[in-house]
Coordinates of C-alpha atoms (C1' of nucleotides) in Angstrom, one line a residue:
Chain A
X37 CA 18.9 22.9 -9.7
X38 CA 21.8 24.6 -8.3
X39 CA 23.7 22.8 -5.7
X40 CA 25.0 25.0 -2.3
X41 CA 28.6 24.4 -0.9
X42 CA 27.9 21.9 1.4
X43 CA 26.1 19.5 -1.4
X44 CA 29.0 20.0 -3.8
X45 CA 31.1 19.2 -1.3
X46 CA 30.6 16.1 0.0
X47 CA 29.5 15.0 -3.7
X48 CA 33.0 16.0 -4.8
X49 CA 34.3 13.9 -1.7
X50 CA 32.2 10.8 -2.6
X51 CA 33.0 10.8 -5.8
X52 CA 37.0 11.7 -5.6
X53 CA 37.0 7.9 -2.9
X54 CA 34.8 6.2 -5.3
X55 CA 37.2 7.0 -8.4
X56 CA 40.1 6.1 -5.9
X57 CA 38.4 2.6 -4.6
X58 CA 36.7 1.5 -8.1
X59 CA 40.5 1.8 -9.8
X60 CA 42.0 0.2 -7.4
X61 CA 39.6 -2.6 -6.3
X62 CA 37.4 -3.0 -9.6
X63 CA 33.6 -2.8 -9.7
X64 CA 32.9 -6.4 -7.7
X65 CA 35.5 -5.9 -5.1
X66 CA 34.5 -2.6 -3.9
X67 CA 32.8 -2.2 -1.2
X68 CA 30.5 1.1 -0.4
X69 CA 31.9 1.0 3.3
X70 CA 35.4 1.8 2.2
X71 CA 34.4 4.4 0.0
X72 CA 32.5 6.4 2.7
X73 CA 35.4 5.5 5.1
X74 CA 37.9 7.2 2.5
X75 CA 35.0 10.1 1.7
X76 CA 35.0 10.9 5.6
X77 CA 30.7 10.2 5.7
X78 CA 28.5 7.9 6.4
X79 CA 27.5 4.8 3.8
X80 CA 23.8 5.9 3.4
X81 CA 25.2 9.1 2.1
X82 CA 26.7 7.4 -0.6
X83 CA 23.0 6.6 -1.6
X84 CA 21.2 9.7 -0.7
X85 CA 23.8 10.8 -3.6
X86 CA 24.0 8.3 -6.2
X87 CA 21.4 6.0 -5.1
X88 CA 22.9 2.5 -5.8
X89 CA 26.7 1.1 -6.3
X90 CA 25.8 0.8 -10.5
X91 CA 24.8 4.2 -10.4
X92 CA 28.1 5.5 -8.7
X93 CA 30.4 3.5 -10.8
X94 CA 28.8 4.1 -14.1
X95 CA 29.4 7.9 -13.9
X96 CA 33.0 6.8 -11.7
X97 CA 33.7 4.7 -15.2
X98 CA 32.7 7.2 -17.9
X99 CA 34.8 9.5 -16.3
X100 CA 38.0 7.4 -15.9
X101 CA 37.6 5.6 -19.5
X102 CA 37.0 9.6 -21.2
X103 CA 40.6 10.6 -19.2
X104 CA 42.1 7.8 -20.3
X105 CA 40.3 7.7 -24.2
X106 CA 41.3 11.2 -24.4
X107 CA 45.0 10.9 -23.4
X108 CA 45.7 7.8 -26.0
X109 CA 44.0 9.2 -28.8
X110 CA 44.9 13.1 -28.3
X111 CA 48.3 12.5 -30.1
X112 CA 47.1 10.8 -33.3
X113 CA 44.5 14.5 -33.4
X114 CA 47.4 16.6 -33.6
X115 CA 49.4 17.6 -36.5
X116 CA 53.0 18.2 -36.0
X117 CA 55.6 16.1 -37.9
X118 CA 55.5 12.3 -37.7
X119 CA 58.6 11.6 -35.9
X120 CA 57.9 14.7 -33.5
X121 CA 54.7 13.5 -32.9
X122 CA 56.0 9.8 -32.0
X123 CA 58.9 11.2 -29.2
X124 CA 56.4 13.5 -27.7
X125 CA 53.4 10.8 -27.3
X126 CA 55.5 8.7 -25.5
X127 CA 56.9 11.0 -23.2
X128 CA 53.7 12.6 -22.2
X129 CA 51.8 9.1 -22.3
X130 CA 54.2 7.5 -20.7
X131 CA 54.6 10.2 -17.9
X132 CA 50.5 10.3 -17.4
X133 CA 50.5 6.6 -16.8
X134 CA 52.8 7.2 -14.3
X135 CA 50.9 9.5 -12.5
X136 CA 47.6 7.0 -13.0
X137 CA 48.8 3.6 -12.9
X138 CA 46.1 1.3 -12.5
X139 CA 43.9 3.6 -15.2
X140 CA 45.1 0.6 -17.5
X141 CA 44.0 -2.5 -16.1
X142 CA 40.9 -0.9 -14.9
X143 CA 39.2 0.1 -18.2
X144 CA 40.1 -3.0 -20.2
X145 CA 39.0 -5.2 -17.2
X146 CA 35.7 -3.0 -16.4
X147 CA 35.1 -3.3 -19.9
X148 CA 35.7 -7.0 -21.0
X149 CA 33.8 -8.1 -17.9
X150 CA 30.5 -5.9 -18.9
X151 CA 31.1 -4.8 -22.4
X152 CA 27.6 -3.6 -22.2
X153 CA 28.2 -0.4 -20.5
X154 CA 30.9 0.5 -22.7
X155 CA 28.0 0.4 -25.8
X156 CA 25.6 1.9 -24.0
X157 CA 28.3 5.1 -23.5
X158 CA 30.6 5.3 -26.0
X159 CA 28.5 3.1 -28.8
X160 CA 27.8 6.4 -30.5
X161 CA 30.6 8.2 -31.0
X162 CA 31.7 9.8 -34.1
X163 CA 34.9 7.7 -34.6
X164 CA 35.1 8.6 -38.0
X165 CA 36.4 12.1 -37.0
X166 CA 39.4 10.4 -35.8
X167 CA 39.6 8.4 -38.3
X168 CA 39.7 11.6 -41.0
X169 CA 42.0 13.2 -38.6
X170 CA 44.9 11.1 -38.8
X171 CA 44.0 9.9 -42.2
X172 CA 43.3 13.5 -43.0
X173 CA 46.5 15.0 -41.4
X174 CA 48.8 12.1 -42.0
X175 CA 47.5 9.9 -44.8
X176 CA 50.3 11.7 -47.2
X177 CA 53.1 10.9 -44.2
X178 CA 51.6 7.3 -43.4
X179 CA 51.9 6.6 -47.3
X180 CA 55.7 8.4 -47.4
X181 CA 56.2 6.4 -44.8
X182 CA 55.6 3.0 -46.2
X183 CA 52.4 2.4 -43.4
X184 CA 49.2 1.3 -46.5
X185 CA 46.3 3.0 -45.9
X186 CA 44.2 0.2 -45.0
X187 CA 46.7 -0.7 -42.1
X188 CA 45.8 2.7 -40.3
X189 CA 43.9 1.1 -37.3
X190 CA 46.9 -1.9 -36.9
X191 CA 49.7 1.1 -36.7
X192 CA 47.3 2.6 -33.9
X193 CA 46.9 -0.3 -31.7
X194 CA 50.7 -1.0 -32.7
X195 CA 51.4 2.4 -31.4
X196 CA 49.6 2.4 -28.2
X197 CA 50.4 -1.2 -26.6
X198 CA 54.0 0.1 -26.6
X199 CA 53.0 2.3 -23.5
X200 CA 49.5 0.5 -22.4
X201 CA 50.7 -3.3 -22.3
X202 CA 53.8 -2.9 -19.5
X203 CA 51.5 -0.8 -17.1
X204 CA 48.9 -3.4 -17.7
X205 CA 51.3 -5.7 -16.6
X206 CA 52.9 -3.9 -14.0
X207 CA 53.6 -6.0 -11.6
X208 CA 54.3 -9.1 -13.4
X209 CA 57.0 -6.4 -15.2
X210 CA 58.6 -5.7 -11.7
X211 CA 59.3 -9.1 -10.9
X212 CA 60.9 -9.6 -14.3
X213 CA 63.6 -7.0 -13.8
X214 CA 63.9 -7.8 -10.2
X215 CA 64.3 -11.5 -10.9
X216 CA 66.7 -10.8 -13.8
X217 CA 69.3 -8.0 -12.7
X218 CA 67.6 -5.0 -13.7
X219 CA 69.5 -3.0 -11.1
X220 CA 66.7 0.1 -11.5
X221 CA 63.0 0.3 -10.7
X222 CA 59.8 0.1 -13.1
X223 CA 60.1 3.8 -13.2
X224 CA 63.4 3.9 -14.3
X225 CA 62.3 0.9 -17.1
X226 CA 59.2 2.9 -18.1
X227 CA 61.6 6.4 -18.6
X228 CA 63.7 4.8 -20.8
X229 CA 61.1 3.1 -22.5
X230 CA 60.1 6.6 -23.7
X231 CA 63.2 6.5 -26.1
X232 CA 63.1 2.9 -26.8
X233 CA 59.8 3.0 -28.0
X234 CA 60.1 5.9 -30.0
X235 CA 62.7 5.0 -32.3
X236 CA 61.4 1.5 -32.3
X237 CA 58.3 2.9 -33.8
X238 CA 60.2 5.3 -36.0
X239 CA 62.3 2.6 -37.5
X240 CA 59.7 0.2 -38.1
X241 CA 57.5 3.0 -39.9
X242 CA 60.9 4.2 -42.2
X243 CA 60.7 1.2 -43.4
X244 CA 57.7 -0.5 -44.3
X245 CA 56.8 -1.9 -47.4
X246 CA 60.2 -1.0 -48.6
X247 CA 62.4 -3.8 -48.0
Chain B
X563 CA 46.7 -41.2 -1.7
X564 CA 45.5 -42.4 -5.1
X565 CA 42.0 -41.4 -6.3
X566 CA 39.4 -43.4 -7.9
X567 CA 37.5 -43.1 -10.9
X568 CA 34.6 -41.2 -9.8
X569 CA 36.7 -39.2 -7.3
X570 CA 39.2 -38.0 -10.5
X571 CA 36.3 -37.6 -12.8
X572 CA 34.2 -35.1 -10.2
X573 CA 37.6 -32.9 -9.0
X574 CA 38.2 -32.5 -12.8
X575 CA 34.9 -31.6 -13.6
X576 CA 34.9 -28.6 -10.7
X577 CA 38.4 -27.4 -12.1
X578 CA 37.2 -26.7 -15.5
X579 CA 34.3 -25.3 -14.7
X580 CA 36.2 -23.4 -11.9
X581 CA 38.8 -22.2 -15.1
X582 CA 36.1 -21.6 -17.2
X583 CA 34.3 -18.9 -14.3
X584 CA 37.0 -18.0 -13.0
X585 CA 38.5 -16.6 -16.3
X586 CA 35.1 -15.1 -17.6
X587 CA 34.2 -12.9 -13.9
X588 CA 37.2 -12.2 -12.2
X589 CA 37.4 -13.8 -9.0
X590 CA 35.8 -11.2 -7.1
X591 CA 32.7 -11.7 -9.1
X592 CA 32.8 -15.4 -9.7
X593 CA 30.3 -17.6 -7.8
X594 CA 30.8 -20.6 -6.4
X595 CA 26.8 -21.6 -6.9
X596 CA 28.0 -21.1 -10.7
X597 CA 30.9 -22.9 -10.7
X598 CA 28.8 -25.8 -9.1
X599 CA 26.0 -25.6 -11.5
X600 CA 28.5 -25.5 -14.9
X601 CA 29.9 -28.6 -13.4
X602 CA 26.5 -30.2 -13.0
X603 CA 26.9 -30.9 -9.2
X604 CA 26.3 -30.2 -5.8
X605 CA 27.9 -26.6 -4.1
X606 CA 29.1 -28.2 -1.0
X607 CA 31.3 -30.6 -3.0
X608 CA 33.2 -27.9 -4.1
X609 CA 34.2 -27.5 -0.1
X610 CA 35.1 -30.9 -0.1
X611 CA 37.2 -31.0 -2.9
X612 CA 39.1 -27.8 -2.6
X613 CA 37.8 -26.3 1.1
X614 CA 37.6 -22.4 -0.2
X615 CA 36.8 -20.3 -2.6
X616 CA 39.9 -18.9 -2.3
X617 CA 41.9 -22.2 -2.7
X618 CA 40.2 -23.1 -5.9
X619 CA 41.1 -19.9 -7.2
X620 CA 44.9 -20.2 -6.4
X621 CA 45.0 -23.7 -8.5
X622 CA 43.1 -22.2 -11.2
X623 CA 45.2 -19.2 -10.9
X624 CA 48.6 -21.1 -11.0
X625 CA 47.5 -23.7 -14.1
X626 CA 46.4 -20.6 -16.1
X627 CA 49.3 -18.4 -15.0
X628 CA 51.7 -20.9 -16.2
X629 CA 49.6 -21.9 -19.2
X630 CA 50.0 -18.8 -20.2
X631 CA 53.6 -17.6 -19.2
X632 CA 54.7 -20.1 -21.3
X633 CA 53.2 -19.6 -24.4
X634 CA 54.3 -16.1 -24.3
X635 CA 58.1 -17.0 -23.3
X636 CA 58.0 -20.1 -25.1
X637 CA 59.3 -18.6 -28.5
X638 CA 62.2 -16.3 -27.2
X639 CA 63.4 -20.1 -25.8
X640 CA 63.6 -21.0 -29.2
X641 CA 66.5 -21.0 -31.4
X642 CA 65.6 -20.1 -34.8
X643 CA 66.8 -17.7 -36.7
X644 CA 65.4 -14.2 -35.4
X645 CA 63.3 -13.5 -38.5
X646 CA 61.8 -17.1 -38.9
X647 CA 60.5 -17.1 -35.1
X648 CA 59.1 -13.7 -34.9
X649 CA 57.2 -14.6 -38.0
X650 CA 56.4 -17.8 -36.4
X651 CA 56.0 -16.4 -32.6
X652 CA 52.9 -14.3 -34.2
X653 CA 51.2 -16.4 -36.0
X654 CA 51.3 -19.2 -33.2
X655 CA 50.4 -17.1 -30.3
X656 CA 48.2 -15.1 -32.3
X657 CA 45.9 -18.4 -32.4
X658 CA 46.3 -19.5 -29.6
X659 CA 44.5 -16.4 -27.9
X660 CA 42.1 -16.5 -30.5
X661 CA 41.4 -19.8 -28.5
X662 CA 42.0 -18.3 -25.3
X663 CA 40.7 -14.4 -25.9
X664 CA 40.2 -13.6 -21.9
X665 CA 43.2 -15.3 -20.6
X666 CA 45.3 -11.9 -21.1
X667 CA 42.9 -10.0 -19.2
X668 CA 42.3 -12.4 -16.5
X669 CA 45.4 -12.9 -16.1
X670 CA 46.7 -9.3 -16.1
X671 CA 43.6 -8.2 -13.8
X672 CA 44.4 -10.6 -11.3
X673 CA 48.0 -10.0 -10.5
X674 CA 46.9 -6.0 -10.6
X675 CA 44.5 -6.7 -7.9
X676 CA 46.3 -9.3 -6.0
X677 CA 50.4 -9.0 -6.7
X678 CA 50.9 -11.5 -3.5
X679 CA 49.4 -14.4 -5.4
X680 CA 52.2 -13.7 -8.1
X681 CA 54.9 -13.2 -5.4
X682 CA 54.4 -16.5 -3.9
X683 CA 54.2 -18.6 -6.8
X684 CA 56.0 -17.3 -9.3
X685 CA 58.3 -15.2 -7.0
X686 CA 61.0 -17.9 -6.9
X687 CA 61.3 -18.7 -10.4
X688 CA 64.8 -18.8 -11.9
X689 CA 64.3 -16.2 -14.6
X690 CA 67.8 -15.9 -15.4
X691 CA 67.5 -19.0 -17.5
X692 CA 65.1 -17.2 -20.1
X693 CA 67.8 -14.3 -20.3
X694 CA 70.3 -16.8 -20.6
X695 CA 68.9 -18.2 -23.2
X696 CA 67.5 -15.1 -25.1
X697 CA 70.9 -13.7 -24.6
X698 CA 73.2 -16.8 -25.4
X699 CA 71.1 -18.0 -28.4
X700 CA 70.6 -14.7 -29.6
X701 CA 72.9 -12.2 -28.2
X702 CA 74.9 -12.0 -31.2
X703 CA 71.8 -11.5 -33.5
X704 CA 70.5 -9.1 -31.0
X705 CA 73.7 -6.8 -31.7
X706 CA 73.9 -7.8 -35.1
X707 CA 69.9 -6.5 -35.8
X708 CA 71.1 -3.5 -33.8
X709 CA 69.6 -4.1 -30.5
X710 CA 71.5 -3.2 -27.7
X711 CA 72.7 -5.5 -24.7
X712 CA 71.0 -3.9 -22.3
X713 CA 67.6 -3.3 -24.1
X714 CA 67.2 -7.2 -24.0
X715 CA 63.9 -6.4 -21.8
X716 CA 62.3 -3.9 -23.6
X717 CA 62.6 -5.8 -27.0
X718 CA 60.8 -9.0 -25.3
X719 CA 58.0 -6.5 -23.9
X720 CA 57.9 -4.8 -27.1
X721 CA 57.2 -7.9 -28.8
X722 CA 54.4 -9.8 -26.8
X723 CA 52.7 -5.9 -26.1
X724 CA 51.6 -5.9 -29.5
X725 CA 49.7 -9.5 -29.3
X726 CA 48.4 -9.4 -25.7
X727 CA 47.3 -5.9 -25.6
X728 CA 44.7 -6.2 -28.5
X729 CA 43.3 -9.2 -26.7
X730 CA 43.5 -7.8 -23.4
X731 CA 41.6 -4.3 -25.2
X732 CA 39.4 -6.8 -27.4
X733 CA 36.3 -5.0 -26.7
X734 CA 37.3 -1.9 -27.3
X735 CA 39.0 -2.1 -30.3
X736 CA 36.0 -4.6 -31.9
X737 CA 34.1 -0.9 -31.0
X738 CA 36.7 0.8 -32.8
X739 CA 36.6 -1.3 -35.8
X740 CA 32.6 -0.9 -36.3
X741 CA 32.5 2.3 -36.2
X742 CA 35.1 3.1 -38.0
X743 CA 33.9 1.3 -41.1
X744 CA 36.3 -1.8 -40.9
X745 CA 34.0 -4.3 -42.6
X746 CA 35.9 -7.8 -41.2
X747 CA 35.7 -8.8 -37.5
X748 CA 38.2 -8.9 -34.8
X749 CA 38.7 -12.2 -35.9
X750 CA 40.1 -11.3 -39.4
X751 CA 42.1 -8.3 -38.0
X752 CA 43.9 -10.3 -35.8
X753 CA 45.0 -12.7 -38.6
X754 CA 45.7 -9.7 -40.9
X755 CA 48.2 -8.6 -37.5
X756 CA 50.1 -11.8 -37.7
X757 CA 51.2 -10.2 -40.8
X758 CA 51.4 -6.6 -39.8
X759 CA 53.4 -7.2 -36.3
X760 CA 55.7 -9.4 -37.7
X761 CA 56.7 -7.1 -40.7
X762 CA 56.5 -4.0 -38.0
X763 CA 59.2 -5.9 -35.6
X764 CA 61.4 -7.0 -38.5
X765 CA 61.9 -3.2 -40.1
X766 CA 62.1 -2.2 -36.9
X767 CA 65.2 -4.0 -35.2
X768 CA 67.1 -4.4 -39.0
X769 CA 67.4 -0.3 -38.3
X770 CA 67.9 0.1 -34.6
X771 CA 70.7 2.3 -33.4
X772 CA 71.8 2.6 -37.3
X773 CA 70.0 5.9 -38.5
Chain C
dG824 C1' 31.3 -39.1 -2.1
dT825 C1' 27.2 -36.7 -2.6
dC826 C1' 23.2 -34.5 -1.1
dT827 C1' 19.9 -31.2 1.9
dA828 C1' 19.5 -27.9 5.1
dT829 C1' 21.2 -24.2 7.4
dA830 C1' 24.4 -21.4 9.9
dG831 C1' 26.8 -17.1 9.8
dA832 C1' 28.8 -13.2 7.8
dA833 C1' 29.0 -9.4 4.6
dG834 C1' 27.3 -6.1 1.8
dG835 C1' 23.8 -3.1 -0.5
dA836 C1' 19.9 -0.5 0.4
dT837 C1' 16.2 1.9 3.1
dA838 C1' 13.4 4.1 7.1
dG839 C1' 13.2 7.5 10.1
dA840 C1' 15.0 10.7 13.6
dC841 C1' 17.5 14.9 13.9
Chain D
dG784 C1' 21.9 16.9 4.4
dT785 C1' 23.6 13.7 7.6
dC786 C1' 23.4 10.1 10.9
dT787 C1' 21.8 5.5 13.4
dA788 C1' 19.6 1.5 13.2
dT789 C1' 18.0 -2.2 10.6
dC790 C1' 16.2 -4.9 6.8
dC791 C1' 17.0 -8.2 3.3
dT792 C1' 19.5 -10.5 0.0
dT793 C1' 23.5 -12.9 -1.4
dC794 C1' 27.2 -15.7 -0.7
dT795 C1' 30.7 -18.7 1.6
dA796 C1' 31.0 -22.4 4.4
dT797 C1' 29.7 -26.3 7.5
dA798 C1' 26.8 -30.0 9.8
dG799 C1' 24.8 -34.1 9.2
dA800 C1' 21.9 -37.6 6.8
dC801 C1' 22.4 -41.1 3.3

DNA sequence: GTCTATAGAAGGATAGAC
DNA sequence: GTCTATCCTTCTATAGAC
């Protein structure tokens, strides 16, 4: 069924407020008034379209938690140097989360209060590609690098709290530098956090299992 | 005013159940009927004892804001030597949100949604205490370990980023671990990270700024 | 202090006109 | 496809008996 320019549209609109409300507000406190308010149309629309509030947010949430799966785990698929690699995640990572604050919080709270829906979408993934990607690409580094094999999924998670964790905890970051003479802002903390990181990581990994 | 027995006994009751809600839905999801059930007593009493839904929340919110807060500050208060208490800081916080697995989330999801509730409680704290103390206990370690002065911050967020995120992420990385073949829980990886994170920190800060 | 009953408001969803 | 009007359920909160 092809849709005309009108349908489009307003389905675009409804869906661009919903994605806006849902991140900021979370499932249970979003209400379907505010997103037709913020789409410009009237609340039945919002059913004519997607039928019922689970309905919008489910295909709201697969879409948010795919942007946001895709952007942690796109630098552990690519295959330049280690070291490169490392600087370059956290600048780009660093700089999306910027641009898409809340993405965050949302997902891991979406997902710990109804783990359910994460299952039902993303239970049947082919994780093992990632898996054979980095421990394809960068088994030989990881090993060079003093990171044991089995410790692959730890240097991950390792890798991305570093930029997830203080957007996460925005706010309860602010007040920490405000309260404690941080003379800049949380952007300011977050840009040099793409260097602080970086050779954080990159020193840990140098030395691993070498002491 | 001092409160009787059976006064004391039914408040308590309705604040641990309150916690216990509370922490599992959100507050935006939470129901008072619930709360009231869990605590085996009537929904109106919950009006008497704490007028609103929204009042309940904000103690609940407070004892579990600072029950937290502390445990994750608690160890940088200490004054160990460096290597001893990051060992030590891991292991012990490490189990203690294996006791407390949604407190990160809850916590974190909260403030996100509602940064005013952190502002007025917490807003007044006198933070420079904690870098008083991570500073004057450890200032000359800091340098000595080859972290700089004025990266003070981003060390302490580095360091609880890699126990509260996994927590705060627990469902999705309990995915990533199924399918990935990783035949021990989320249970056992965590106590295999005590490990891991305190080994990663250690290489990492005996290097910093020494390359 | 504790309960029953109910008020009162809010929010999701639908019917039906255009 | 879009709007108005309205239904119906859910939830917070209060009144009032015991």
């Amino acid at each position: 069924m092809v849709k005309n320019d009108s349908e489009k549209q307003t389905e675009e609109k409804i869906f661009e407020a919903a994605m806006a409300v849902f991140e900021e507000k979370g499932f249970a406190a979003a209400r379907m008034q505010e997103i037709a308010d913020r789409a410009g149309i009237n609340k039945s629309l919002l059913h004519y379209y997607f039928r019922s509030k689970d309905q919008l947010f489910e295909v709201v949430f697969n879409k948010l938690f795919e942007k946001m799966f895709s952007m942690v785990i796109g630098i552990f698929m690519s295959d330049k140097p280690f070291e490169e690699k490392i600087r370059e995640y956290y600048c780009e990572h660093i700089r999306f989360f910027q641009q898409n604050p809340m993405l965050p919080i949302f997902i891991m709270s979406e997902i710990s209060h109804n783990p359910e829906r994460l299952k039902k979408r993303f239970g049947n993934i082919d994780y093992t590609k990632i898996r054979d990607s980095v421990m394809g690409f960068h088994a030989e580094e990881m090993s060079e690098y003093g990171i044991k094999k089995e410790d692959w999924v730890q240097f991950m998670i390792t890798v991305v709290s570093l930029t997830i964790f203080p957007f996460a905890a925005k706010e309860i970051v602010k007040m920490f530098l405000d309260q404690t003479g941080y003379t800049k802002g949380f952007d300011d903390f977050m840009n040099e956090r793409k260097v602080f990181a970086s050779e954080f990581v990159i020193n840990a990994i140098k030395h691993m299992n070498k002491k």
